[in-house]
Coordinates of C-alpha atoms in Angstrom, one line a residue:
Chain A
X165 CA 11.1 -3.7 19.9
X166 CA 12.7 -5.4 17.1
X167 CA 14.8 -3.4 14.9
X168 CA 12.4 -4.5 12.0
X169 CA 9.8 -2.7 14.1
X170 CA 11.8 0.6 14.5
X171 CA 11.0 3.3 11.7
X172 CA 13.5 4.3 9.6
X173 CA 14.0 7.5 10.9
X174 CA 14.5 6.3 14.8
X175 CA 17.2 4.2 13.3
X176 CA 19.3 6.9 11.6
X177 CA 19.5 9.5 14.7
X178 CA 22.6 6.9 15.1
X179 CA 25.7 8.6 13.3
X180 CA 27.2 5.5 12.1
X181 CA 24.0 4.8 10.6
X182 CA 23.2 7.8 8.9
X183 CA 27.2 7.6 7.9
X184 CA 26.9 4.0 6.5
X185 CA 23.6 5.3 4.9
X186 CA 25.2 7.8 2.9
X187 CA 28.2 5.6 1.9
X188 CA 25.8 2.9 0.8
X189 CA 23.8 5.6 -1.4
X190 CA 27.1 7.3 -2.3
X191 CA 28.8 3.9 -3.5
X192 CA 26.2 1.4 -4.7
X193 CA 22.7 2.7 -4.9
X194 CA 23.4 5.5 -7.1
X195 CA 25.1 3.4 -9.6
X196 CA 22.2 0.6 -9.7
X197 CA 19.5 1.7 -12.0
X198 CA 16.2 1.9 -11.0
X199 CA 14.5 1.7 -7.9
X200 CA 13.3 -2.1 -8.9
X201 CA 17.1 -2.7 -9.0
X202 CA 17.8 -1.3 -5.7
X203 CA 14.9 -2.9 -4.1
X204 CA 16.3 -6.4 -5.3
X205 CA 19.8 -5.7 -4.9
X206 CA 18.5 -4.4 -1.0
X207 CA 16.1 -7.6 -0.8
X208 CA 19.1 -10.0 -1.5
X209 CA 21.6 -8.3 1.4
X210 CA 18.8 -10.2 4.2
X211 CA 19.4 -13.1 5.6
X212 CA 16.5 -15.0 4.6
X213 CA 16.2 -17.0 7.9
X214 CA 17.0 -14.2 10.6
X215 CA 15.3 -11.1 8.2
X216 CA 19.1 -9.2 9.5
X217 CA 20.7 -7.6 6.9
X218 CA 24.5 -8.0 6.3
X219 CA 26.9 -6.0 3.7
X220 CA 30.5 -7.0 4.3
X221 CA 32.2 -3.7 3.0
X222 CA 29.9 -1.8 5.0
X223 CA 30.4 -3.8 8.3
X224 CA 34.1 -3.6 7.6
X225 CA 34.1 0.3 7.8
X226 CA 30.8 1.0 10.3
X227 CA 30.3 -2.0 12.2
X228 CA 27.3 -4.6 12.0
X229 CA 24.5 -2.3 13.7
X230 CA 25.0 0.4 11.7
X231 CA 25.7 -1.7 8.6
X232 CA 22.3 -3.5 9.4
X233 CA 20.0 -0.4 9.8
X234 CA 21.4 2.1 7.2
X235 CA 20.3 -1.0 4.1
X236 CA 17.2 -1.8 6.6
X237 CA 16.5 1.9 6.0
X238 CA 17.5 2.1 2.9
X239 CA 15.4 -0.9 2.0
X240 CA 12.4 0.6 3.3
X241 CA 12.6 3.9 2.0
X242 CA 13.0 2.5 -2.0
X243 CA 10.2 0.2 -0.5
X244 CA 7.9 3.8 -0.1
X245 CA 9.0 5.0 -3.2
X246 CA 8.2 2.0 -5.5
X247 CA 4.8 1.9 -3.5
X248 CA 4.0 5.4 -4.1
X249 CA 4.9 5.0 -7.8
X250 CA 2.0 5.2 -10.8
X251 CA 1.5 1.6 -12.7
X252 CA 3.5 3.7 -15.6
X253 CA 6.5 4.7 -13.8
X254 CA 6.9 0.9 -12.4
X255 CA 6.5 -0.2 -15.6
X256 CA 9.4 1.6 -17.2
X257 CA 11.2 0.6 -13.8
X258 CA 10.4 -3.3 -14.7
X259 CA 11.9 -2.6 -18.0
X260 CA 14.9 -1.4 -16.3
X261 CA 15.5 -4.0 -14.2
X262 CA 15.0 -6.7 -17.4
X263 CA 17.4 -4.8 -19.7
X264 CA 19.9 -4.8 -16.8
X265 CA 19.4 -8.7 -15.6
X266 CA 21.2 -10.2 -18.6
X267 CA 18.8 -12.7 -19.0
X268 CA 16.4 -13.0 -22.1
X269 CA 13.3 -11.0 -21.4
X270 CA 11.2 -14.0 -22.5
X271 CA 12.7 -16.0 -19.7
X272 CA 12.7 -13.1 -17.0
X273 CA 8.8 -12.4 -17.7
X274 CA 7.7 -16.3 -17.4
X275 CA 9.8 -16.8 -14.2
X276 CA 8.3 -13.6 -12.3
X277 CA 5.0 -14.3 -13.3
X278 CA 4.8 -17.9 -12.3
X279 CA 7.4 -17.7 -9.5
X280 CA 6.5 -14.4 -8.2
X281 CA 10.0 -13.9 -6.6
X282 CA 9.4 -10.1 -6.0
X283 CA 7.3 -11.4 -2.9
X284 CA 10.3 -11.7 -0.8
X285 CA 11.6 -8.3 -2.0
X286 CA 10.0 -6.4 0.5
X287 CA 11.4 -5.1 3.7
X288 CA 9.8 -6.3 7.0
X289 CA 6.8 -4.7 8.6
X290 CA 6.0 -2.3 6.4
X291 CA 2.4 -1.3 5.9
X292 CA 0.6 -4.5 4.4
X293 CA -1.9 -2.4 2.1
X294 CA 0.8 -0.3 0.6
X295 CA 2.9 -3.9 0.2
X296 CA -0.2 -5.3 -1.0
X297 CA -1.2 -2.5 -3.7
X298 CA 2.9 -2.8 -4.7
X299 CA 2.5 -6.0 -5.5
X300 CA -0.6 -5.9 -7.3
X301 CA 0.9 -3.0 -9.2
X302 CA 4.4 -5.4 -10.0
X303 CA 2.0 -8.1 -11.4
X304 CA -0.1 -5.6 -13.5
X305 CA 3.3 -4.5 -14.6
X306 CA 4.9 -8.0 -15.7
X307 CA 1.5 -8.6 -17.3
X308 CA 1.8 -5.3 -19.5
X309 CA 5.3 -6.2 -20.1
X310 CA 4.2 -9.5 -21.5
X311 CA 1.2 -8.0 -23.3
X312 CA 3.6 -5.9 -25.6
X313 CA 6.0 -8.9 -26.0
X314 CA 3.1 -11.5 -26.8
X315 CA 0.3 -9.6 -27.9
X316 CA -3.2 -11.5 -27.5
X317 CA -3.8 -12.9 -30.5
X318 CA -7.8 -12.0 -32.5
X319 CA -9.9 -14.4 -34.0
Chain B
X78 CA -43.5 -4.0 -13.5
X79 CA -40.1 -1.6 -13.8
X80 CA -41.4 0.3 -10.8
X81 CA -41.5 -3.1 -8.7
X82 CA -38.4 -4.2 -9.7
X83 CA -36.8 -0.6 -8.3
X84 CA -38.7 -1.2 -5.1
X85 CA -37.4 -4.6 -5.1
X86 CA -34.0 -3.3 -5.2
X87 CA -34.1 -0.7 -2.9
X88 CA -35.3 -3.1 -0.1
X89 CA -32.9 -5.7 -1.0
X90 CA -30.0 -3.0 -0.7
X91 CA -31.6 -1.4 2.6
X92 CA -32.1 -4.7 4.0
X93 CA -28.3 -5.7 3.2
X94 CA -27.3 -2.3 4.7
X95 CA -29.1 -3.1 8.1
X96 CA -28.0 -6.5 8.3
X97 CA -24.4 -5.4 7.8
X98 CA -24.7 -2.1 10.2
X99 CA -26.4 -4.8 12.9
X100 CA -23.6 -7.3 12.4
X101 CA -21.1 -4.7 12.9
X102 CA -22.5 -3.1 15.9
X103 CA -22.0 -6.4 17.6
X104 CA -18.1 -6.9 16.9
X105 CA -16.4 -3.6 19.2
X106 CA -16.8 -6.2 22.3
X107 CA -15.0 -8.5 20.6
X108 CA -11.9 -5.9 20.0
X109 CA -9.2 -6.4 22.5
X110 CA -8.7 -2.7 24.6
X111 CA -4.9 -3.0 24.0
X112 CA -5.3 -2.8 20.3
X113 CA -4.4 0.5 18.4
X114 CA -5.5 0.8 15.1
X115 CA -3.5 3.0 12.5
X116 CA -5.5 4.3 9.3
X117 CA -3.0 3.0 6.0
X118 CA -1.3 5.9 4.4
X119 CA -3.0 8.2 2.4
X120 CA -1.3 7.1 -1.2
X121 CA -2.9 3.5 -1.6
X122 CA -6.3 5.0 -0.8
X123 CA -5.1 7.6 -3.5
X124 CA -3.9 5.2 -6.0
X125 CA -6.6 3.0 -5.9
X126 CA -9.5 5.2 -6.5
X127 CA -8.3 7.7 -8.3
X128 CA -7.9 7.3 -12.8
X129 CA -4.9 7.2 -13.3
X130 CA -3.5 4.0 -13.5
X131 CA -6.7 3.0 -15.6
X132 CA -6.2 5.4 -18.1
X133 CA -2.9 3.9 -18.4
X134 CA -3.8 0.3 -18.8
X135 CA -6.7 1.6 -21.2
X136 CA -3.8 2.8 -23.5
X137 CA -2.8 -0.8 -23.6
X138 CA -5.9 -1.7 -25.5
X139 CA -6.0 -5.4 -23.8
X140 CA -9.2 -6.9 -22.6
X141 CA -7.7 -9.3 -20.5
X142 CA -5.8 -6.3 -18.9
X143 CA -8.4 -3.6 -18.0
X144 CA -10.4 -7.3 -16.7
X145 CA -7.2 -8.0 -14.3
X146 CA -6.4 -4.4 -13.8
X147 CA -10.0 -4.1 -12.5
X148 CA -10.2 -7.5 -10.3
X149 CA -7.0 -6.1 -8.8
X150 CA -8.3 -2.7 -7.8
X151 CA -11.4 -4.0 -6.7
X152 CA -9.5 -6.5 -4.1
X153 CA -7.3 -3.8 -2.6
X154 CA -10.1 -1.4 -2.2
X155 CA -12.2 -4.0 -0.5
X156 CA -9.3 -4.3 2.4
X157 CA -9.2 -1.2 2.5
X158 CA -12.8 -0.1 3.0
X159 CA -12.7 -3.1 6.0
X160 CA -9.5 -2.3 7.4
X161 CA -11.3 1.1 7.8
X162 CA -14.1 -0.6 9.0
X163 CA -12.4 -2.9 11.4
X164 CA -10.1 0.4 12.6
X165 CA -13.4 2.8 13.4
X166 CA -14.5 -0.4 15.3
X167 CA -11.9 0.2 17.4
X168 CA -11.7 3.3 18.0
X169 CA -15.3 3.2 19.0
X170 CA -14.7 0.5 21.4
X171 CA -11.8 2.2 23.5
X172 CA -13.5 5.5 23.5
X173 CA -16.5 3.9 25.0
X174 CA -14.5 2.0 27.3
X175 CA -13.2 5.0 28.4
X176 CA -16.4 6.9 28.4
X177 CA -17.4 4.5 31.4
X178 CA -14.7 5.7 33.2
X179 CA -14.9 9.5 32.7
X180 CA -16.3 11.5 35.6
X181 CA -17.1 15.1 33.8
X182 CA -18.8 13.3 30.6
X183 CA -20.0 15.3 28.0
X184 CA -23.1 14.1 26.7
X185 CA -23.5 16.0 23.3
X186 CA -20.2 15.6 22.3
X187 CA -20.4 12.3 23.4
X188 CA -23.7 12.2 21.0
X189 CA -21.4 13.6 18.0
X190 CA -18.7 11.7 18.4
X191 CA -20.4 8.7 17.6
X192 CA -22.9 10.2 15.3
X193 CA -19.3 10.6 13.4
X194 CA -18.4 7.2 13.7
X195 CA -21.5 6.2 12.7
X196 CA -21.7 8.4 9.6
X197 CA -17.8 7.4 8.4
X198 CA -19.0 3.3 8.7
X199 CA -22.0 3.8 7.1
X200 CA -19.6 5.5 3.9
X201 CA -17.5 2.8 4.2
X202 CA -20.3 0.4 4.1
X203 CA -22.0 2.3 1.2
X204 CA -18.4 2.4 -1.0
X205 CA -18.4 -1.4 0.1
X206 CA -21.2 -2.2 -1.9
X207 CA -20.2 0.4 -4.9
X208 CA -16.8 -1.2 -5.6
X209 CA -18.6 -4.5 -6.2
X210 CA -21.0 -3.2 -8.9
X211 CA -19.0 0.0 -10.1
X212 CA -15.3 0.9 -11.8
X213 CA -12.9 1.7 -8.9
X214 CA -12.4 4.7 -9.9
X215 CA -16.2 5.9 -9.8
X216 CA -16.5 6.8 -6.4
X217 CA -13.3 8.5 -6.7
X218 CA -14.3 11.6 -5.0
X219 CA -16.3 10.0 -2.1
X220 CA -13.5 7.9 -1.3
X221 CA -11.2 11.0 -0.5
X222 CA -14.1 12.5 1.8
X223 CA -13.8 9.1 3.3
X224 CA -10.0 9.1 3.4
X225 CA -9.8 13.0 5.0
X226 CA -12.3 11.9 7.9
X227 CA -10.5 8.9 8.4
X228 CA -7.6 11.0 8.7
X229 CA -9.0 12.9 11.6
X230 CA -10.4 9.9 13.1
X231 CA -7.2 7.5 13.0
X232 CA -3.8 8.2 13.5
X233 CA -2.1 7.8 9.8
X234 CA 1.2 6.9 9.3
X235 CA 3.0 8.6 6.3
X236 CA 6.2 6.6 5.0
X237 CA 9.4 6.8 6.5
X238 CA 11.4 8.4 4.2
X239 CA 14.8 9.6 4.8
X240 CA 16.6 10.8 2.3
X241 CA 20.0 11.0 2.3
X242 CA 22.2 14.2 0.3
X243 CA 23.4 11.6 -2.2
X244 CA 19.7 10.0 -2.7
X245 CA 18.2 13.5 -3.0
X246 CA 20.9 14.4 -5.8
X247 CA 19.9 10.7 -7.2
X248 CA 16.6 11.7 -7.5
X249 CA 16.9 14.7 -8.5
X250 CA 19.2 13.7 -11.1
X251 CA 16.5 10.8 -12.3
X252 CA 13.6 13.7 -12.6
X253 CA 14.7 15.5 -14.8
X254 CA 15.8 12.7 -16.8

């Protein structure tokens, strides 16, 4: 079984994984706003050829393994959490995560809805309905966003 | 003239029924015995059907929103409602399969079992053809009868959450604002 294929909660029976887990939630996660944030922030710790996740402060003190299954955990459980959301609660998350990018929201809203880069935020073999109805939900959201920003102009 | 339109209507939809149910009952050879089919968790079922994310983008007061709010809905419902399909398929299959097999066979509960799996594809099929013509969220409430006897039928998965101490204070902390 690959370890993209082993549940979250298999993974953390390990102690240095549920250790590294906590220091990961204890040090980063709960400073990054927003679960949109976290997902990114998660997202951009895999390697984008091998799908392995790598954190060198956290390899440093618990060793690759653990390092690699406490933010593949981690990664899936904001994954669940995002999915589970209402349209309103990721929208105020997607407003989050522009105030907090430091890019103009004008140029944020264009890239994301052409470019769609939130594709690749999702952890690996997760259930492809739930991934499919977050996604739908993100582009609903952008599309809202950009609704209030440029407001459809009447005849 | 109204009355022959009805009857017109109700054929064509009984005759689109039958010619689905009789192109379905052919596919369970076609399902490999190794396969194990899980139902998708309960939520997405939930959040698609159900009003509340409409009511939300109503508030928006964009046409072009409710129109791709709706297209969007109406996609993920559609893979659900097969998925479903293609799962009870499956389910049928290997429990037939081993039906062959069994040397103390029931034959009424045999009868029932399928009469179930029968029943829970034609519901499928039925909210099939209402999420083409009707707002998602109309057949709210048959899609949770669907959902629960799914649920007894295929295994469900529920996420895999694992919260941590510090990630239950986090969220905690970010409930009550």
């Amino acid at each position: 079984m690959s370890q993209t294929q082993t549940s979250a909660a298999t993974v953390l029976v390990d102690h240095d994984a549920r250790k590294a887990y906590d220091d990961l939630w204890r040090r980063t996660l709960s400073k990054i706003p927003g679960d949109l944030n976290r997902l990114v922030y998660l997202a951009s710790m895999r390697d984008y050829n091998s799908g392995r996740y790598h954190h060198a402060g956290l390899e440093a003190s618990f060793g690759f393994p653990a390092a690699s299954q406490a933010l593949e955990a981690a990664h899936r459980e904001i994954f669940w959490k995002l999915a589970q959301a209402s349209l309103e609660q990721l929208v105020v998350d997607l407003e989050l995560y522009v105030r907090n990018s430091g890019e103009s929201p004008e140029d944020l809203l264009a890239t994301w809805r052409s470019l769609q880069p939130y594709r690749i935020a999702l952890p690996l073999s997760v259930d492809p309905l739930a991934a499919h109805l977050l996604l739908s939900n993100l582009k609903l959201g952008l599309e809202v966003l950009h609704s209030r920003r440029c407001p459809p102009s009447h005849p | 003239m109204t009355l022959l339109f009805l009857a017109f209507l109700v054929a064509f939809v009984l005759g689109w029924t039958l010619f689905r149910l009789s192109r379905a009952d052919r596919q369970p050879s076609d399902v490999p015995a190794s396969s194990s089919p899980l139902a998708h968790p309960s939520f997405v079922a939930e959040a698609v059907f159900s009003p509340r994310d409409w009511l939300y983008i109503q508030q928006e007061s964009s046409a072009s929103l409710n129109a791709l709010f709706l297209s969007e809905r109406r996609a993920i419902a559609v893979r659900w409602l097969r998925d479903c399909l293609a799962a009870i398929r499956v389910v049928r299959a290997n429990h037939l399969r081993q039906s062959r097999h069994s040397q103390d066979l029931n034959l009424l509960a045999e009868a029932k079992l399928l009469l179930r799996f029968s029943y829970l594809a034609t519901l499928c099929r039925c909210l099939l053809f209402a999420v083409q013509f009707v707002h998602p969220s109309a057949p709210h409430a048959i899609a949770q009868y669907v959902q629960n006897l799914a649920a007894d039928i295929l295994p469900t998965p529920e996420p895999d959450m694992v919260l941590s101490s510090v990630a239950v204070r986090e969220v905690s902390r970010q409930r009550l604002g």
